[in-house]
Coordinates of C-alpha atoms and ligand atoms in Angstrom, one line a residue:
M548 CA -37.6 5.5 -7.1
N549 CA -35.6 8.5 -5.2
T550 CA -33.2 10.5 -7.6
S551 CA -32.7 12.7 -4.8
G552 CA -28.8 13.0 -4.6
Q553 CA -29.3 13.7 -1.0
I554 CA -25.4 13.5 0.9
R555 CA -26.0 10.8 3.3
H556 CA -24.2 8.5 5.7
N557 CA -26.4 6.6 6.7
W558 CA -26.7 4.3 4.3
T559 CA -27.7 0.4 5.2
L560 CA -26.5 -2.5 3.4
E561 CA -30.1 -3.3 2.7
E562 CA -30.6 -0.2 0.6
I563 CA -27.2 0.1 -1.3
R564 CA -28.1 -3.8 -2.8
T565 CA -31.9 -2.3 -3.7
I566 CA -30.2 0.4 -5.8
M567 CA -27.7 -1.9 -7.3
D568 CA -29.7 -5.0 -7.9
Q569 CA -32.4 -2.6 -9.8
P570 CA -33.2 -3.4 -13.8
F571 CA -29.9 -1.9 -15.2
N572 CA -32.2 0.8 -17.2
D573 CA -33.5 2.0 -14.3
L574 CA -29.8 1.9 -12.8
M575 CA -28.5 4.2 -15.2
F576 CA -31.4 6.7 -15.2
Q577 CA -31.0 6.8 -11.3
A578 CA -27.4 7.1 -11.4
Q579 CA -27.3 9.7 -14.1
S580 CA -30.0 11.9 -12.5
V581 CA -28.2 12.3 -9.3
H582 CA -24.7 12.9 -11.5
R583 CA -26.8 16.0 -13.0
Q584 CA -27.4 17.6 -9.5
Y585 CA -23.8 18.2 -8.5
F586 CA -21.5 17.7 -11.7
N587 CA -21.4 18.9 -15.4
P588 CA -22.2 15.2 -16.8
N589 CA -19.7 16.0 -20.1
E590 CA -16.6 16.8 -18.3
V591 CA -14.5 14.2 -16.7
Q592 CA -11.3 14.8 -14.4
T593 CA -8.4 13.1 -15.5
S594 CA -5.1 12.3 -13.3
T595 CA -1.5 10.7 -14.3
L596 CA -0.2 8.0 -12.5
V597 CA 4.3 7.5 -11.8
N598 CA 5.1 5.1 -10.5
I599 CA 8.1 6.9 -8.5
K600 CA 9.2 2.8 -6.7
S601 CA 8.7 0.2 -8.8
G602 CA 8.7 -3.1 -6.6
G603 CA 9.7 -5.0 -4.0
C604 CA 7.0 -4.8 -1.7
A605 CA 7.1 -5.8 1.8
E606 CA 3.0 -6.9 1.3
D607 CA 1.7 -9.6 0.2
C608 CA -1.5 -8.7 -2.1
A609 CA -3.2 -10.7 -4.6
Y610 CA -3.5 -8.7 -7.6
C611 CA -0.4 -6.8 -6.7
S612 CA 2.8 -7.2 -9.5
Q613 CA 4.5 -5.2 -7.1
S614 CA 4.8 -7.4 -4.4
A615 CA 8.3 -9.0 -3.1
R616 CA 6.2 -12.4 -2.6
N617 CA 4.9 -12.0 -6.0
Q618 CA 6.4 -14.4 -9.1
T619 CA 6.1 -11.5 -11.2
N620 CA 8.5 -10.5 -13.8
L621 CA 8.9 -7.2 -12.8
E622 CA 12.8 -4.7 -12.0
K623 CA 13.0 -3.9 -8.0
E624 CA 13.5 -0.3 -8.8
Q625 CA 15.6 2.6 -7.1
M626 CA 13.2 5.8 -6.1
M627 CA 12.9 7.9 -9.3
E628 CA 15.0 11.5 -9.1
V629 CA 12.8 14.6 -8.7
Q630 CA 14.5 15.6 -12.1
E631 CA 12.4 12.6 -14.1
V632 CA 9.3 13.5 -12.0
I633 CA 8.8 16.8 -13.7
E634 CA 9.7 15.5 -17.0
Q635 CA 6.8 13.6 -16.7
A636 CA 4.9 15.5 -15.1
L637 CA 5.6 18.6 -17.6
V638 CA 4.6 15.6 -20.5
A639 CA 1.1 14.8 -19.0
K640 CA 0.5 18.6 -18.6
E641 CA 1.3 19.0 -21.5
R642 CA -0.9 15.7 -22.6
G643 CA -4.3 18.2 -20.4
A644 CA -3.8 16.0 -17.5
T645 CA -4.7 18.2 -14.3
R646 CA -3.5 15.6 -11.7
L647 CA 0.0 13.5 -11.0
C648 CA -0.3 10.8 -9.1
M649 CA 2.9 9.2 -7.5
G650 CA 2.7 6.1 -6.4
A651 CA 5.3 4.0 -4.5
A652 CA 5.5 -0.1 -4.0
W653 CA 6.0 0.1 -0.2
R654 CA 3.7 -1.1 3.4
N655 CA 4.4 2.9 4.6
P656 CA 7.2 5.6 3.4
N657 CA 10.7 5.5 5.2
K658 CA 12.5 8.1 7.1
K659 CA 15.4 8.1 4.2
D660 CA 13.4 8.7 1.5
F661 CA 10.4 10.8 2.8
P662 CA 12.0 13.6 2.0
R663 CA 12.4 13.5 -2.0
V664 CA 8.9 12.5 -2.0
L665 CA 8.0 15.8 -0.5
E666 CA 10.1 17.9 -2.9
M667 CA 8.7 15.8 -5.8
V668 CA 5.0 17.5 -4.3
K669 CA 6.5 20.9 -4.2
V670 CA 8.2 20.5 -7.5
V671 CA 4.7 18.8 -9.4
K672 CA 3.0 21.5 -7.5
A673 CA 4.7 24.7 -8.9
L674 CA 4.2 23.5 -12.5
G675 CA 0.4 24.1 -11.7
L676 CA -0.5 20.1 -11.5
E677 CA -3.1 19.3 -8.3
T678 CA -0.7 16.2 -6.6
C679 CA -2.0 12.8 -5.2
L680 CA 0.2 10.1 -3.1
T681 CA -0.1 7.0 -2.9
L682 CA 3.1 5.6 -0.5
G683 CA 1.3 2.5 1.9
M684 CA 0.1 3.5 5.8
L685 CA 1.6 7.1 7.1
N686 CA 2.4 8.1 10.6
D687 CA 1.2 11.5 12.2
E688 CA 4.4 13.1 11.1
Q689 CA 3.7 12.0 8.1
V690 CA 1.0 13.3 7.1
K691 CA 1.5 17.1 8.8
Q692 CA 4.8 17.5 6.8
L693 CA 2.6 16.2 3.6
K694 CA 0.0 19.0 5.0
E695 CA 3.0 21.2 4.6
A696 CA 4.5 20.0 1.6
G697 CA 0.9 21.1 0.0
L698 CA -0.2 18.1 -1.1
D699 CA -3.9 18.1 -2.7
Y700 CA -4.7 14.3 -2.6
Y701 CA -3.7 11.0 -1.1
N702 CA -4.7 7.5 -2.3
H703 CA -5.4 4.7 -0.5
N704 CA -7.3 1.8 -0.9
L705 CA -9.6 -0.6 0.9
D706 CA -10.1 -2.7 -1.7
T707 CA -12.8 -4.9 -0.7
S708 CA -14.9 -5.4 2.0
E709 CA -13.9 -6.1 5.5
A710 CA -15.6 -9.4 5.4
F711 CA -13.2 -10.8 2.3
Y712 CA -9.8 -8.6 2.8
P713 CA -7.9 -11.9 4.7
K714 CA -8.8 -13.4 1.3
I715 CA -6.6 -10.7 -0.4
I716 CA -3.9 -9.1 2.1
T717 CA -2.1 -11.4 5.1
T718 CA 0.4 -8.6 5.7
R719 CA -2.4 -5.1 7.3
N720 CA -5.9 -5.7 8.4
Y721 CA -9.0 -3.4 7.5
Q722 CA -8.5 -1.6 9.9
D723 CA -4.7 0.0 9.3
R724 CA -6.7 1.6 6.0
L725 CA -9.3 2.7 8.0
D726 CA -6.2 4.6 10.7
T727 CA -4.6 6.3 7.7
I728 CA -7.3 7.3 5.5
D729 CA -8.4 8.4 9.5
K730 CA -5.4 10.7 10.1
V731 CA -5.4 11.8 6.0
Q732 CA -8.7 13.7 6.0
Q733 CA -8.5 14.8 9.0
A734 CA -5.6 16.7 8.4
G735 CA -7.1 18.7 5.8
I736 CA -5.9 16.1 2.9
S737 CA -8.4 15.6 0.6
V738 CA -8.8 11.2 0.0
C739 CA -9.0 9.2 -2.9
S740 CA -9.6 5.5 -2.0
G741 CA -11.7 2.6 -3.6
G742 CA -11.2 -0.7 -4.7
I743 CA -10.9 -4.0 -7.4
I744 CA -14.3 -5.7 -8.4
G745 CA -12.8 -9.1 -10.2
M746 CA -10.7 -10.5 -7.6
G747 CA -12.9 -13.4 -6.3
E748 CA -15.8 -11.2 -4.6
Q749 CA -19.3 -11.7 -4.9
H750 CA -22.2 -9.3 -5.2
K751 CA -22.7 -8.5 -1.5
D752 CA -18.6 -7.6 -0.9
R753 CA -19.4 -4.9 -3.9
A754 CA -21.9 -3.7 -1.8
E755 CA -20.5 -3.3 1.2
L756 CA -17.3 -1.9 0.5
L757 CA -19.6 1.2 -1.0
R758 CA -21.6 1.0 2.1
T759 CA -18.0 1.6 3.8
F760 CA -16.9 4.3 1.9
A761 CA -20.4 6.4 1.8
T762 CA -21.2 5.9 6.1
M763 CA -17.7 7.9 6.4
R764 CA -18.6 11.0 8.6
M765 CA -16.6 12.4 4.9
H766 CA -17.4 11.0 1.9
P767 CA -13.8 10.7 -0.1
N768 CA -13.7 12.9 -2.9
S769 CA -12.8 10.1 -4.8
V770 CA -14.1 6.7 -5.4
P771 CA -11.6 4.7 -7.9
I772 CA -13.0 1.6 -9.2
N773 CA -10.7 -0.4 -10.6
L774 CA -11.6 -4.0 -12.2
L775 CA -8.7 -6.2 -11.9
V776 CA -5.8 -6.4 -14.0
P777 CA -4.8 -9.5 -13.5
I778 CA -0.9 -10.1 -14.1
E779 CA 0.9 -13.6 -14.6
G780 CA 2.7 -14.6 -11.3
T781 CA 0.8 -13.6 -9.0
P782 CA -2.1 -15.6 -6.9
L783 CA -5.4 -13.7 -9.3
A784 CA -4.0 -14.4 -12.7
H785 CA -6.2 -16.6 -13.5
M786 CA -9.1 -14.7 -12.7
K787 CA -9.1 -13.2 -16.5
G788 CA -12.7 -12.7 -18.5
K789 CA -14.0 -13.2 -15.0
T790 CA -16.4 -10.8 -14.9
D791 CA -19.4 -9.5 -16.1
S792 CA -18.2 -5.9 -17.5
F793 CA -22.4 -4.8 -16.3
E794 CA -21.9 -5.8 -12.6
F795 CA -18.6 -2.9 -12.7
I796 CA -21.6 -0.6 -14.7
R797 CA -23.6 -1.5 -11.3
V798 CA -20.6 -0.8 -8.7
I799 CA -19.9 2.4 -10.4
A800 CA -23.8 3.5 -11.0
T801 CA -24.2 2.5 -7.3
A802 CA -21.3 4.7 -6.0
R803 CA -22.7 7.6 -8.3
I804 CA -25.9 7.4 -6.1
V805 CA -24.8 7.1 -2.5
M806 CA -21.6 9.5 -2.7
P807 CA -23.5 12.1 -4.9
Q808 CA -20.6 14.9 -5.0
T809 CA -18.3 12.5 -4.9
Y810 CA -15.3 12.2 -8.1
V811 CA -15.8 8.2 -9.6
R812 CA -13.0 7.8 -11.0
L813 CA -12.9 4.4 -13.8
S814 CA -9.3 3.7 -13.4
A815 CA -7.4 0.0 -14.0
G816 CA -8.8 -2.2 -16.5
R817 CA -10.2 -0.2 -18.9
M818 CA -7.6 -2.7 -21.8
S819 CA -10.1 -4.9 -21.7
L820 CA -13.0 -2.8 -21.9
S821 CA -14.5 -1.5 -24.4
D822 CA -15.1 1.9 -26.2
E823 CA -19.0 1.2 -25.1
A824 CA -18.7 0.1 -22.3
Q825 CA -16.8 3.2 -21.0
A826 CA -18.8 5.3 -22.4
L827 CA -21.8 3.5 -20.2
C828 CA -19.2 4.2 -17.2
F829 CA -19.7 7.9 -17.5
M830 CA -23.1 7.5 -18.0
A831 CA -23.8 6.1 -15.1
G832 CA -21.9 8.7 -13.3
A833 CA -18.1 7.9 -13.2
N834 CA -16.1 11.6 -13.9
S835 CA -12.7 11.2 -13.7
I836 CA -9.9 8.4 -14.7
F837 CA -6.4 7.6 -15.3
Y838 CA -5.5 9.1 -18.4
G839 CA -1.7 8.5 -20.2
D840 CA -0.3 5.2 -21.3
K841 CA 0.6 3.6 -18.5
L842 CA -1.1 2.7 -14.8
L843 CA 1.7 1.6 -12.4
T844 CA 2.9 -1.6 -14.6
T845 CA 0.4 -2.5 -16.7
D846 CA -1.0 -0.7 -19.5
N847 CA -3.5 1.7 -19.8
P848 CA -5.1 2.5 -23.1
E849 CA -3.5 5.4 -25.0
S850 CA -4.0 8.9 -24.5
D851 CA -4.7 9.9 -28.1
H852 CA -7.3 6.6 -27.7
D853 CA -8.6 8.6 -24.4
V854 CA -9.0 11.7 -26.7
Q855 CA -10.8 10.5 -29.5
L856 CA -13.5 8.8 -27.7
F857 CA -14.4 11.9 -25.5
A858 CA -14.4 13.9 -29.0
K859 CA -17.2 10.8 -30.0
L860 CA -19.0 11.9 -26.4
G861 CA -18.7 14.7 -26.8
I862 CA -16.4 15.3 -23.3
Q863 CA -14.2 17.8 -22.5
M864 CA -11.4 16.9 -20.0
Q865 CA -11.7 19.2 -16.8
Q866 CA -9.5 22.2 -17.7
N867 CA -7.0 22.8 -14.5
I868 CA -8.0 26.4 -13.4
K869 CA -5.0 26.4 -11.0
A870 CA -3.0 26.0 -13.8
E871 CA -4.3 28.5 -15.9
M872 CA -4.4 31.1 -13.1
A873 CA -0.6 30.4 -12.3
A874 CA 0.3 30.7 -16.1
S875 CA -1.6 33.9 -15.9
K876 CA 0.5 35.0 -12.9
M877 CA 3.7 34.0 -14.3
A878 CA 2.3 36.5 -17.4
E879 CA 1.7 39.2 -15.2
Q880 CA 4.6 39.4 -13.9
M881 CA 6.7 38.8 -17.0
T882 CA 5.0 42.0 -18.1
E883 CA 6.2 43.5 -15.1
L884 CA 9.7 42.5 -15.8
T885 CA 9.7 43.4 -19.1
A886 CA 7.7 47.0 -18.5
Ligands
SAM583 N1 2.1 0.7 -2.6 C1 0.7 2.1 -1.8 C2 -0.7 1.0 -2.0 O1 -1.3 0.0 -1.7 O2 -1.5 1.5 -1.0 C3 0.2 2.2 -2.9 C4 0.4 1.6 -4.4 S1 -1.1 0.4 -5.2 C5 -0.1 -0.3 -6.3 C6 -2.3 1.0 -5.3 C7 -3.6 1.0 -5.9 O3 -3.5 0.3 -7.0 C8 -3.6 -0.6 -4.8 O4 -4.4 -0.5 -3.8 C9 -4.8 -1.4 -5.8 O5 -6.3 -1.1 -5.8 C10 -4.8 -1.0 -7.3 N2 -3.8 -2.3 -7.7 C11 -3.0 -2.8 -8.3 N3 -2.7 -3.0 -8.4 C12 -3.9 -3.4 -9.7 C13 -4.4 -4.7 -10.7 N4 -3.8 -5.7 -10.9 N5 -5.6 -4.4 -10.7 C14 -6.1 -3.7 -10.3 N6 -5.7 -2.4 -9.5 C15 -4.4 -2.7 -8.5
DTB584 C1 -6.2 3.1 -8.1 O1 -7.0 3.3 -7.6 N1 -6.0 2.5 -9.4 C2 -4.3 3.1 -9.5 C3 -3.6 4.0 -8.3 N2 -5.2 4.2 -7.4 C4 -2.8 4.1 -7.9 C5 -3.0 2.4 -9.4 C6 -3.9 1.2 -10.8 C7 -3.0 0.0 -10.9 C8 -3.2 -1.3 -12.0 C9 -2.0 -2.1 -11.9 C10 -0.6 -1.5 -12.4 O2 0.0 -0.6 -13.2 O3 0.4 -2.2 -11.6
SF4_585 FE1 2.2 -3.3 -2.2 FE2 0.8 -1.1 -2.6 FE3 1.2 -3.6 -4.6 FE4 0.2 -3.8 -2.0 S1 -0.9 -2.7 -3.9 S2 1.9 -4.7 -2.8 S3 1.4 -2.1 -1.0 S4 2.3 -2.2 -4.5

């Protein structure tokens, strides 16, 4: 069995399907062997989500509570004030998250709101957290300004295979997504891009999604694997309990094997996975999570529960080196001032 962990960009669909379909124990062994070549197997990175602009989105994503086209009970809200983001960032940092991921229910950011987003990036960075944004499609000028503001990561999911995509979203196409990812990568901002399992796609669509990421010139730095959270009032509400957790774990393990240096993020849907299933996800090579009691509009396991689960598994939360450096720098300055 090939456990080489070589970084490749020429994976074929056949190869990926062969990896994903091997006996479960062989797959887990291969994923864990590759994982250990690049990462500490007992460390997980944690990001906290903040919904900086909730609801009323112009896109028609069939899974999403925030699309104006879906009849969910979500209130459309104004964009959050910078002060509130600071408050939430401080809570996230206090709980041990290393990154704040700020999401907006936009097709793309508009001119009026964009300066406030840039301000948010600067203040969150100054607090010693890594910054991530997910705002929809971006133009060249916006990417440039985000880079100048110091943005670390941009999340822009492909969600599923190109073939299945039109069954889920009709207001944009796959190439639009790829173009934004490319712009972000070219500007030197790290890309976070992943997908959703359980929307009615087939096994081969999952393999094809992984092939798309694994054949990019640069693999995304982070690949979130979401398990669909079926939401009342969306066209996918009926998909409740339709996905086998072993299939979900197989996708995680395969992502780990074909993108050995990528952070594979166990993302939405953890509320419907047992602790044991989540432990298998970590064994399969997932090494980051969304941490905090809420995702964007739906529930996530309580942070205390995650802390207890990590303790049971002997998993450490990755420390924020930047935050520590910022704190020690601040301490140095204080000493200089008081000397
Ligand atoms: N509007 C921006 C966009 O679409 O890129 C950013 C926010 S959007 C909510 C971020 C991602 O969350 C989506 O791309 C999708 O993968 C994921 N997501 C949204 N609703 C979900 C659900 N019900 N279950 C699982 N994942 C979901
Ligand atoms: C990602 O892949 N999943 C996160 C984050 N990136 C932005 C969002 C999950 C949202 C789940 C549904 C909700 O809370 O509305
Ligand atoms: Fe809008 Fe993003 Fe939700 Fe699609 S996933 S409806 S783009 S907020």
